[in-house]
Amino acid sequence: MQMSRWSMQQLWRAAETAYAITVLFSLTQGPVYRLWSDSSSSLATSPQPSMPHVYFATFVALQLPAAMMLFQRIPTGWFRDRRTQALLALLAWLGCSVMWSTLARFSLPEYVSLILTSCVGLYLAVSFSPSALWRIIAVAMSLGLVVSLMAVLGRWELSIDIDEDYWIGIYFNRNSLAPVAAVALLAVVGVILTNTSWKNTKGAVVMLVTTALAVLAGVTLWRAESRTSPLALGVAIGALGGWVVLRFLLARFAPNTSRYAAAITIVLTSIVMFMVLRWIGGSATVSGETATFNSRGALWSLSWTGFLEKPFHGWGWMSAWHTPQFFKQGTWWAVFDTTWSHNGYHDLLLGGGVLAAAFFTVVLWFGFQAIGTHASLNEGIPSFLIVAFVLAAATQESFFIGTHFLWALLIAGLFLSSPSRRAIDGDLVQ
């Protein structure tokens, strides 16, 4: 009877791990869009439901189990955590923005998606140990890369750009494929640093698999020819070096302040990155294409003037770029049609004004403090890298959105080191 109970527990853990892999793989979005691609060809004869409706329903169905399991596992004292309080305040404020949104019928589903994906990130943080989580991320990303490789080799429709010969895989856009490859590389780092044994056969298998994944991810990142993800990786690695140095110095000369090293590092990195981008953008010797990583400067200019129109309460979550009056302010120019600001920080400012940005900043500050207090540096480094990567990548793309794996991983990375989560380690999937 005891053996049966133990076997059922193992079966449940295996099933939950498979679910976590599936939901992360699905949140890379390409798999869901590919799943319904055949249905989109019959819109002329069967226009309802629309494809956005189907996508929304699919993502909701995939993420609901994570939300329900999270509510069952909320640790004691979780709501006293400053990160939790700031995140709830951010989500509550963005929810209120739906009421004054310039396009509420668009803001509401976007807000529901943001809530559910935030729940997925928190679910991952409270349900899995760091070592288990990095293995889950590695497998989820590898699925996307392997299927994309199959698509490229099989010459699936839209898997390769015909004119420039870069890879797109199953993601319809190289800037959606490249983040999957970049996160796979970070997952390899996480698996290696959190693996506890390398001397047995299991350790050898882990090393072999992670090496193969790193090679596949590196080749994919190279062939995708995206600027955003390599830039974000470089920023994350540079910030990590700064954190390690500052952490050492503070631990030696001001031990009581060493827990602030990660937060201080990310603030300094943000300032340096902002100044560098400003310098590149104003340099006469650098092309505008390089300065904005795909001619995004005009999009950001319009976003900024739109924010200045409604600086306190914003236009409503994700509604600005879908609202006709938004394009009547500022100076509009673009080489392509878009409904995205291509900057997550602008999305926050446009969606909820300065208050949304302030709440998000508080989440990051206390989140990085928590990363600085990880049980070990080997656990802290992968969390720091994934959060820094998402933050850097969001300067070029709208990654602070629901139903996107990078937002889920950002939340998971910020909350993975929760002291209250440590209190229930016995219930975690190891």
CSV table of C-alpha atoms in Angstrom, one decimal:
chain,number,residue,atom,x,y,z
A,1,MET,CA,0.0,0.0,0.0
A,2,GLN,CA,2.9,2.4,0.9
A,3,MET,CA,4.6,1.4,-2.3
A,4,SER,CA,1.4,2.2,-4.3
A,5,ARG,CA,1.1,5.6,-2.7
A,6,TRP,CA,4.8,6.4,-3.5
A,7,SER,CA,4.3,5.3,-7.1
A,8,MET,CA,1.2,7.5,-7.4
A,9,GLN,CA,3.2,10.5,-6.0
A,10,GLN,CA,5.9,9.9,-8.5
A,11,LEU,CA,3.3,9.6,-11.3
A,12,TRP,CA,1.8,12.9,-10.3
A,13,ARG,CA,5.1,14.6,-10.2
A,14,ALA,CA,6.0,13.3,-13.7
A,15,ALA,CA,2.6,14.4,-15.0
A,16,GLU,CA,3.0,17.9,-13.4
A,17,THR,CA,6.5,18.2,-14.9
A,18,ALA,CA,5.2,17.3,-18.3
A,19,TYR,CA,2.4,19.9,-17.9
A,20,ALA,CA,5.0,22.6,-16.9
A,21,ILE,CA,7.1,21.7,-20.0
A,22,THR,CA,4.0,21.8,-22.2
A,23,VAL,CA,2.7,25.2,-21.0
A,24,LEU,CA,6.1,26.8,-21.3
A,25,PHE,CA,6.6,25.4,-24.8
A,26,SER,CA,3.1,26.6,-25.8
A,27,LEU,CA,3.8,30.1,-24.4
A,28,THR,CA,6.6,30.5,-26.9
A,29,GLN,CA,3.5,31.1,-29.0
A,30,GLY,CA,4.7,29.6,-32.3
A,31,PRO,CA,3.3,26.1,-31.4
A,32,VAL,CA,-0.2,27.5,-30.8
A,33,TYR,CA,-0.2,29.6,-33.9
A,34,ARG,CA,1.0,26.5,-35.9
A,35,LEU,CA,-1.6,24.4,-34.3
A,36,TRP,CA,-4.4,26.5,-35.7
A,37,SER,CA,-2.7,27.6,-39.0
A,38,ASP,CA,-4.9,25.2,-41.1
A,39,SER,CA,-8.1,26.6,-39.5
A,40,SER,CA,-7.1,30.1,-40.6
A,41,SER,CA,-7.4,29.1,-44.2
A,42,SER,CA,-11.2,28.6,-43.9
A,43,LEU,CA,-12.0,32.1,-42.6
A,44,ALA,CA,-13.7,33.1,-45.8
A,45,THR,CA,-16.4,30.5,-45.4
A,46,SER,CA,-16.3,30.3,-41.6
A,47,PRO,CA,-15.3,33.6,-40.2
A,48,GLN,CA,-16.4,33.0,-36.6
A,49,PRO,CA,-14.8,32.5,-34.2
A,50,SER,CA,-12.0,34.7,-35.3
A,51,MET,CA,-8.4,33.5,-35.0
A,52,PRO,CA,-7.5,35.9,-32.1
A,53,HIS,CA,-10.5,34.4,-30.3
A,54,VAL,CA,-9.2,30.9,-30.8
A,55,TYR,CA,-5.7,31.8,-29.7
A,56,PHE,CA,-7.0,33.5,-26.6
A,57,ALA,CA,-9.2,30.5,-25.7
A,58,THR,CA,-6.2,28.1,-26.2
A,59,PHE,CA,-3.8,30.0,-24.0
A,60,VAL,CA,-6.5,30.4,-21.3
A,61,ALA,CA,-7.1,26.6,-21.3
A,62,LEU,CA,-3.4,25.9,-21.1
A,63,GLN,CA,-2.7,28.3,-18.2
A,64,LEU,CA,-5.7,27.7,-16.0
A,65,PRO,CA,-4.4,24.6,-14.4
A,66,ALA,CA,-1.2,26.5,-13.3
A,67,ALA,CA,-3.4,29.2,-11.8
A,68,MET,CA,-5.5,26.7,-9.9
A,69,MET,CA,-2.5,24.8,-8.5
A,70,LEU,CA,-0.9,28.1,-7.5
A,71,PHE,CA,-3.9,29.1,-5.5
A,72,GLN,CA,-3.7,25.8,-3.7
A,73,ARG,CA,0.0,26.3,-2.9
A,74,ILE,CA,0.3,29.9,-1.8
A,75,PRO,CA,2.9,29.7,1.0
A,76,THR,CA,2.4,31.1,4.5
A,77,GLY,CA,3.4,34.7,4.7
A,78,TRP,CA,3.5,35.0,0.9
A,79,PHE,CA,1.4,38.2,0.9
A,80,ARG,CA,3.8,39.8,3.4
A,81,ASP,CA,6.6,39.6,0.8
A,82,ARG,CA,7.3,43.0,-0.7
A,83,ARG,CA,7.6,41.5,-4.2
A,84,THR,CA,4.2,39.9,-4.0
A,85,GLN,CA,2.6,43.2,-2.7
A,86,ALA,CA,4.2,45.2,-5.5
A,87,LEU,CA,3.2,42.7,-8.2
A,88,LEU,CA,-0.4,42.6,-7.0
A,89,ALA,CA,-0.4,46.4,-6.9
A,90,LEU,CA,0.9,46.4,-10.5
A,91,LEU,CA,-1.7,43.9,-11.7
A,92,ALA,CA,-4.5,45.6,-9.8
A,93,TRP,CA,-3.6,49.0,-11.3
A,94,LEU,CA,-3.4,47.6,-14.9
A,95,GLY,CA,-6.8,46.0,-14.2
A,96,CYS,CA,-8.2,49.3,-13.3
A,97,SER,CA,-6.8,50.8,-16.5
A,98,VAL,CA,-9.3,48.6,-18.4
A,99,MET,CA,-12.1,50.9,-17.1
A,100,TRP,CA,-10.7,54.0,-18.8
A,101,SER,CA,-9.1,52.2,-21.7
A,102,THR,CA,-9.5,53.8,-25.1
A,103,LEU,CA,-10.2,50.3,-26.4
A,104,ALA,CA,-11.5,48.3,-23.5
A,105,ARG,CA,-12.6,45.3,-25.6
A,106,PHE,CA,-9.0,44.8,-26.4
A,107,SER,CA,-7.5,45.7,-23.0
A,108,LEU,CA,-9.7,43.2,-21.1
A,109,PRO,CA,-8.5,40.0,-22.8
A,110,GLU,CA,-4.9,41.3,-22.8
A,111,TYR,CA,-5.3,41.9,-19.0
A,112,VAL,CA,-6.7,38.4,-18.4
A,113,SER,CA,-3.8,37.0,-20.4
A,114,LEU,CA,-1.3,39.0,-18.3
A,115,ILE,CA,-2.9,37.7,-15.0
A,116,LEU,CA,-2.8,34.1,-16.1
A,117,THR,CA,0.8,34.3,-17.4
A,118,SER,CA,1.8,35.9,-14.1
A,119,CYS,CA,0.2,33.0,-12.3
A,120,VAL,CA,2.2,30.6,-14.5
A,121,GLY,CA,5.4,32.3,-13.5
A,122,LEU,CA,4.5,32.2,-9.8
A,123,TYR,CA,3.3,28.6,-10.1
A,124,LEU,CA,6.7,27.6,-11.5
A,125,ALA,CA,8.5,29.5,-8.7
A,126,VAL,CA,6.5,27.9,-5.8
A,127,SER,CA,6.2,24.4,-7.3
A,128,PHE,CA,9.7,23.4,-8.5
A,129,SER,CA,13.1,23.5,-7.0
A,130,PRO,CA,15.7,25.5,-9.0
A,131,SER,CA,17.3,22.4,-10.5
A,132,ALA,CA,14.0,21.0,-11.6
A,133,LEU,CA,12.8,24.3,-13.0
A,134,TRP,CA,15.9,24.8,-15.2
A,135,ARG,CA,15.5,21.3,-16.5
A,136,ILE,CA,11.9,22.1,-17.4
A,137,ILE,CA,12.9,25.3,-19.2
A,138,ALA,CA,15.7,23.4,-21.0
A,139,VAL,CA,13.3,20.7,-22.3
A,140,ALA,CA,10.6,23.2,-23.2
A,141,MET,CA,13.0,25.3,-25.2
A,142,SER,CA,14.6,22.3,-26.8
A,143,LEU,CA,11.2,21.2,-28.1
A,144,GLY,CA,10.8,24.5,-29.9
A,145,LEU,CA,14.3,24.3,-31.3
A,146,VAL,CA,14.0,20.7,-32.5
A,147,VAL,CA,10.6,21.3,-34.2
A,148,SER,CA,12.0,24.5,-35.8
A,149,LEU,CA,15.0,22.6,-37.1
A,150,MET,CA,12.6,20.0,-38.6
A,151,ALA,CA,10.6,22.8,-40.2
A,152,VAL,CA,13.8,24.3,-41.6
A,153,LEU,CA,15.2,21.1,-43.0
A,154,GLY,CA,11.7,20.0,-44.3
A,155,ARG,CA,11.2,23.5,-45.9
A,156,TRP,CA,7.9,24.0,-44.2
A,157,GLU,CA,6.0,27.1,-45.3
A,158,LEU,CA,7.4,30.3,-43.7
A,159,SER,CA,10.2,28.4,-41.9
A,160,ILE,CA,12.9,30.3,-43.8
A,161,ASP,CA,13.0,33.8,-45.2
A,162,ILE,CA,13.2,33.3,-48.9
A,163,ASP,CA,15.0,36.6,-49.7
A,164,GLU,CA,17.6,36.7,-46.9
A,165,ASP,CA,17.8,33.0,-46.0
A,166,TYR,CA,17.6,33.4,-42.2
A,167,TRP,CA,15.7,30.8,-40.0
A,168,ILE,CA,12.2,31.4,-38.7
A,169,GLY,CA,11.3,27.8,-37.7
A,170,ILE,CA,7.8,27.4,-36.4
A,171,TYR,CA,7.6,31.0,-35.0
A,172,PHE,CA,6.7,33.1,-38.1
A,173,ASN,CA,9.3,35.7,-37.0
A,174,ARG,CA,13.0,35.4,-36.4
A,175,ASN,CA,12.6,37.7,-33.4
A,176,SER,CA,10.3,35.1,-31.9
A,177,LEU,CA,12.6,32.2,-32.6
A,178,ALA,CA,15.8,33.8,-31.4
A,179,PRO,CA,14.6,34.3,-27.7
A,180,VAL,CA,13.8,30.6,-27.6
A,181,ALA,CA,17.4,29.8,-28.6
A,182,ALA,CA,18.8,32.4,-26.2
A,183,VAL,CA,16.8,31.1,-23.2
A,184,ALA,CA,17.9,27.6,-24.1
A,185,LEU,CA,21.5,28.7,-23.7
A,186,LEU,CA,20.6,30.3,-20.3
A,187,ALA,CA,18.8,27.1,-19.3
A,188,VAL,CA,22.0,25.1,-20.1
A,189,VAL,CA,23.8,27.4,-17.6
A,190,GLY,CA,21.1,26.8,-15.1
A,191,VAL,CA,21.1,23.1,-15.4
A,192,ILE,CA,24.9,22.9,-15.1
A,193,LEU,CA,25.1,25.1,-12.1
A,194,THR,CA,22.2,23.5,-10.2
A,195,ASN,CA,23.0,19.9,-11.0
A,196,THR,CA,24.2,18.3,-7.8
A,197,SER,CA,26.0,15.2,-9.1
A,198,TRP,CA,28.4,14.8,-12.1
A,199,LYS,CA,30.2,11.6,-11.1
A,200,ASN,CA,27.6,9.0,-12.0
A,201,THR,CA,26.0,8.0,-15.3
A,202,LYS,CA,23.1,10.4,-14.8
A,203,GLY,CA,25.6,13.3,-14.6
A,204,ALA,CA,27.3,12.1,-17.9
A,205,VAL,CA,23.9,12.0,-19.6
A,206,VAL,CA,23.1,15.5,-18.4
A,207,MET,CA,26.4,16.8,-19.7
A,208,LEU,CA,25.9,15.2,-23.1
A,209,VAL,CA,22.3,16.5,-23.5
A,210,THR,CA,23.1,20.0,-22.3
A,211,THR,CA,26.1,20.2,-24.7
A,212,ALA,CA,23.9,19.1,-27.6
A,213,LEU,CA,21.2,21.7,-26.6
A,214,ALA,CA,23.8,24.4,-26.4
A,215,VAL,CA,25.1,23.6,-29.9
A,216,LEU,CA,21.6,23.5,-31.3
A,217,ALA,CA,20.7,26.8,-29.6
A,218,GLY,CA,23.9,28.5,-30.7
A,219,VAL,CA,23.4,27.5,-34.3
A,220,THR,CA,19.8,28.6,-34.3
A,221,LEU,CA,20.6,31.9,-32.7
A,222,TRP,CA,23.3,32.5,-35.4
A,223,ARG,CA,21.0,31.5,-38.3
A,224,ALA,CA,18.0,33.5,-37.0
A,225,GLU,CA,20.2,36.6,-37.5
A,226,SER,CA,18.2,38.5,-34.9
A,227,ARG,CA,20.0,41.5,-33.2
A,228,THR,CA,17.8,41.6,-30.1
A,229,SER,CA,18.6,38.3,-28.4
A,230,PRO,CA,22.4,38.5,-28.8
A,231,LEU,CA,22.3,42.0,-27.5
A,232,ALA,CA,20.2,41.0,-24.5
A,233,LEU,CA,22.5,38.0,-23.8
A,234,GLY,CA,25.6,40.3,-23.9
A,235,VAL,CA,23.9,42.8,-21.5
A,236,ALA,CA,22.9,39.9,-19.1
A,237,ILE,CA,26.4,38.5,-19.1
A,238,GLY,CA,28.0,41.9,-18.5
A,239,ALA,CA,25.5,42.6,-15.7
A,240,LEU,CA,26.3,39.3,-14.1
A,241,GLY,CA,30.0,40.1,-14.1
A,242,GLY,CA,29.2,43.4,-12.4
A,243,TRP,CA,27.1,41.7,-9.8
A,244,VAL,CA,29.7,39.2,-8.9
A,245,VAL,CA,32.3,41.9,-8.5
A,246,LEU,CA,30.1,44.2,-6.5
A,247,ARG,CA,28.8,41.3,-4.4
A,248,PHE,CA,32.4,40.4,-3.5
A,249,LEU,CA,33.3,44.0,-2.6
A,250,LEU,CA,30.3,44.6,-0.5
A,251,ALA,CA,30.6,41.3,1.3
A,252,ARG,CA,34.2,42.2,2.2
A,253,PHE,CA,33.8,45.9,3.1
A,254,ALA,CA,30.1,46.3,3.9
A,255,PRO,CA,28.6,42.9,4.7
A,256,ASN,CA,25.2,44.3,5.8
A,257,THR,CA,24.6,45.7,2.3
A,258,SER,CA,25.7,42.8,0.2
A,259,ARG,CA,22.1,41.6,-0.4
A,260,TYR,CA,21.6,44.9,-2.4
A,261,ALA,CA,24.4,44.1,-4.8
A,262,ALA,CA,22.1,42.5,-7.5
A,263,ALA,CA,19.6,45.3,-7.3
A,264,ILE,CA,22.3,48.0,-7.5
A,265,THR,CA,23.9,46.3,-10.4
A,266,ILE,CA,20.8,46.2,-12.5
A,267,VAL,CA,20.2,49.9,-11.8
A,268,LEU,CA,23.7,50.8,-12.9
A,269,THR,CA,23.4,48.5,-15.9
A,270,SER,CA,20.1,50.2,-16.9
A,271,ILE,CA,21.7,53.6,-16.7
A,272,VAL,CA,24.8,52.5,-18.7
A,273,MET,CA,22.6,50.8,-21.4
A,274,PHE,CA,20.3,53.9,-21.7
A,275,MET,CA,23.4,56.2,-22.1
A,276,VAL,CA,25.0,53.9,-24.7
A,277,LEU,CA,21.8,53.7,-26.7
A,278,ARG,CA,21.4,57.5,-26.6
A,279,TRP,CA,25.0,57.9,-27.7
A,280,ILE,CA,24.6,55.4,-30.6
A,281,GLY,CA,21.4,57.0,-31.6
A,282,GLY,CA,23.0,60.5,-31.7
A,283,SER,CA,26.2,59.5,-33.4
A,284,ALA,CA,26.7,60.6,-37.0
A,285,THR,CA,29.0,57.7,-37.6
A,286,VAL,CA,26.5,55.0,-36.8
A,287,SER,CA,23.6,54.2,-39.1
A,288,GLY,CA,20.0,54.6,-37.8
A,289,GLU,CA,19.4,50.9,-38.5
A,290,THR,CA,22.1,49.9,-36.1
A,291,ALA,CA,21.1,52.5,-33.5
A,292,THR,CA,17.6,51.3,-33.2
A,293,PHE,CA,18.1,47.6,-34.1
A,294,ASN,CA,15.5,47.7,-36.9
A,295,SER,CA,14.4,51.3,-37.4
A,296,ARG,CA,12.3,51.4,-34.2
A,297,GLY,CA,13.3,55.0,-33.3
A,298,ALA,CA,10.1,56.5,-34.8
A,299,LEU,CA,7.9,53.9,-33.0
A,300,TRP,CA,9.5,54.8,-29.7
A,301,SER,CA,9.1,58.5,-30.4
A,302,LEU,CA,5.4,58.0,-31.0
A,303,SER,CA,5.1,55.9,-27.8
A,304,TRP,CA,6.8,58.6,-25.8
A,305,THR,CA,4.7,61.4,-27.0
A,306,GLY,CA,1.6,59.2,-26.4
A,307,PHE,CA,2.8,58.7,-22.8
A,308,LEU,CA,3.2,62.4,-22.3
A,309,GLU,CA,-0.4,62.9,-23.4
A,310,LYS,CA,-1.7,60.6,-20.5
A,311,PRO,CA,1.3,60.3,-18.1
A,312,PHE,CA,-0.6,59.3,-14.9
A,313,HIS,CA,-3.2,56.8,-15.9
A,314,GLY,CA,-2.2,55.8,-19.4
A,315,TRP,CA,-4.4,54.7,-22.4
A,316,GLY,CA,-5.4,51.4,-20.8
A,317,TRP,CA,-3.5,48.2,-20.9
A,318,MET,CA,-2.1,47.5,-24.4
A,319,SER,CA,-4.8,49.6,-26.0
A,320,ALA,CA,-2.8,52.6,-27.3
A,321,TRP,CA,-1.4,51.0,-30.5
A,322,HIS,CA,-4.9,49.8,-31.4
A,323,THR,CA,-6.6,53.1,-30.9
A,324,PRO,CA,-7.1,55.5,-33.9
A,325,GLN,CA,-6.7,58.7,-31.7
A,326,PHE,CA,-3.2,57.5,-30.6
A,327,PHE,CA,-1.9,58.1,-34.1
A,328,LYS,CA,-3.3,61.6,-34.2
A,329,GLN,CA,-0.7,62.8,-31.7
A,330,GLY,CA,3.1,63.2,-32.3
A,331,THR,CA,4.7,62.6,-35.7
A,332,TRP,CA,3.9,59.2,-37.2
A,333,TRP,CA,6.4,57.4,-39.4
A,334,ALA,CA,7.1,53.7,-40.0
A,335,VAL,CA,8.6,51.6,-42.6
A,336,PHE,CA,6.1,48.8,-41.8
A,337,ASP,CA,2.6,48.6,-40.3
A,338,THR,CA,2.7,47.6,-36.6
A,339,THR,CA,0.4,47.5,-33.6
A,340,TRP,CA,3.3,47.2,-31.2
A,341,SER,CA,5.5,49.7,-29.5
A,342,HIS,CA,8.5,47.3,-29.7
A,343,ASN,CA,9.5,48.3,-26.2
A,344,GLY,CA,8.1,46.7,-23.0
A,345,TYR,CA,8.8,49.8,-20.9
A,346,HIS,CA,6.8,51.9,-23.3
A,347,ASP,CA,4.0,49.4,-23.0
A,348,LEU,CA,3.9,49.8,-19.3
A,349,LEU,CA,4.0,53.6,-19.5
A,350,LEU,CA,1.3,53.7,-22.2
A,351,GLY,CA,-0.9,51.1,-20.5
A,352,GLY,CA,-0.8,52.4,-16.9
A,353,GLY,CA,1.3,55.6,-16.8
A,354,VAL,CA,4.0,56.4,-14.2
A,355,LEU,CA,2.2,54.4,-11.5
A,356,ALA,CA,2.5,51.2,-13.5
A,357,ALA,CA,6.2,51.9,-14.1
A,358,ALA,CA,6.7,52.6,-10.4
A,359,PHE,CA,5.1,49.4,-9.2
A,360,PHE,CA,7.1,47.4,-11.8
A,361,THR,CA,10.3,49.1,-10.5
A,362,VAL,CA,9.5,48.0,-7.0
A,363,VAL,CA,8.9,44.4,-8.1
A,364,LEU,CA,12.3,44.4,-9.7
A,365,TRP,CA,14.1,46.0,-6.8
A,366,PHE,CA,12.8,43.5,-4.2
A,367,GLY,CA,13.1,40.7,-6.7
A,368,PHE,CA,16.8,41.3,-7.3
A,369,GLN,CA,17.3,41.7,-3.6
A,370,ALA,CA,15.8,38.2,-3.2
A,371,ILE,CA,18.1,36.9,-6.0
A,372,GLY,CA,21.0,38.3,-4.0
A,373,THR,CA,20.0,36.1,-1.0
A,374,HIS,CA,19.7,32.8,-2.9
A,375,ALA,CA,20.8,29.8,-0.9
A,376,SER,CA,23.9,29.6,-3.1
A,377,LEU,CA,25.6,31.6,-5.9
A,378,ASN,CA,25.0,28.6,-8.2
A,379,GLU,CA,21.2,29.1,-7.8
A,380,GLY,CA,21.4,32.9,-7.9
A,381,ILE,CA,23.4,33.2,-11.2
A,382,PRO,CA,20.8,31.5,-13.5
A,383,SER,CA,18.0,33.6,-12.0
A,384,PHE,CA,19.9,36.8,-12.4
A,385,LEU,CA,20.8,35.9,-16.0
A,386,ILE,CA,17.2,35.1,-17.1
A,387,VAL,CA,15.7,38.2,-15.5
A,388,ALA,CA,18.5,40.5,-16.9
A,389,PHE,CA,18.0,38.9,-20.3
A,390,VAL,CA,14.3,39.6,-20.4
A,391,LEU,CA,14.7,43.1,-19.1
A,392,ALA,CA,17.4,43.9,-21.8
A,393,ALA,CA,15.4,42.2,-24.6
A,394,ALA,CA,12.3,44.2,-23.6
A,395,THR,CA,14.0,47.4,-24.7
A,396,GLN,CA,13.6,46.2,-28.3
A,397,GLU,CA,10.4,44.1,-28.2
A,398,SER,CA,7.0,44.1,-26.4
A,399,PHE,CA,7.8,41.2,-24.1
A,400,PHE,CA,5.9,42.4,-21.0
A,401,ILE,CA,2.7,40.8,-22.2
A,402,GLY,CA,0.4,37.9,-21.3
A,403,THR,CA,0.6,34.5,-23.0
A,404,HIS,CA,4.3,35.0,-23.6
A,405,PHE,CA,7.0,32.7,-22.0
A,406,LEU,CA,9.4,35.6,-21.3
A,407,TRP,CA,7.0,37.3,-19.0
A,408,ALA,CA,6.4,34.0,-17.2
A,409,LEU,CA,10.1,33.4,-16.9
A,410,LEU,CA,10.7,37.0,-15.7
A,411,ILE,CA,8.2,36.4,-12.8
A,412,ALA,CA,9.6,33.0,-12.1
A,413,GLY,CA,13.1,34.3,-11.9
A,414,LEU,CA,12.2,37.1,-9.6
A,415,PHE,CA,10.2,34.9,-7.2
A,416,LEU,CA,12.2,31.7,-7.3
A,417,SER,CA,14.3,32.5,-4.3
A,418,SER,CA,11.3,33.2,-2.0
A,419,PRO,CA,12.1,32.4,1.6
A,420,SER,CA,8.4,31.3,2.1
A,421,ARG,CA,8.9,29.0,-0.9
A,422,ARG,CA,11.9,27.5,1.0
A,423,ALA,CA,9.6,26.7,3.9
A,424,ILE,CA,7.6,24.2,1.7
A,425,ASP,CA,10.6,22.6,0.0
A,426,GLY,CA,9.3,19.2,1.0
A,427,ASP,CA,6.4,19.7,-1.4
A,428,LEU,CA,8.5,20.9,-4.4
A,429,VAL,CA,9.2,18.8,-7.4
A,430,GLN,CA,12.9,18.1,-7.1
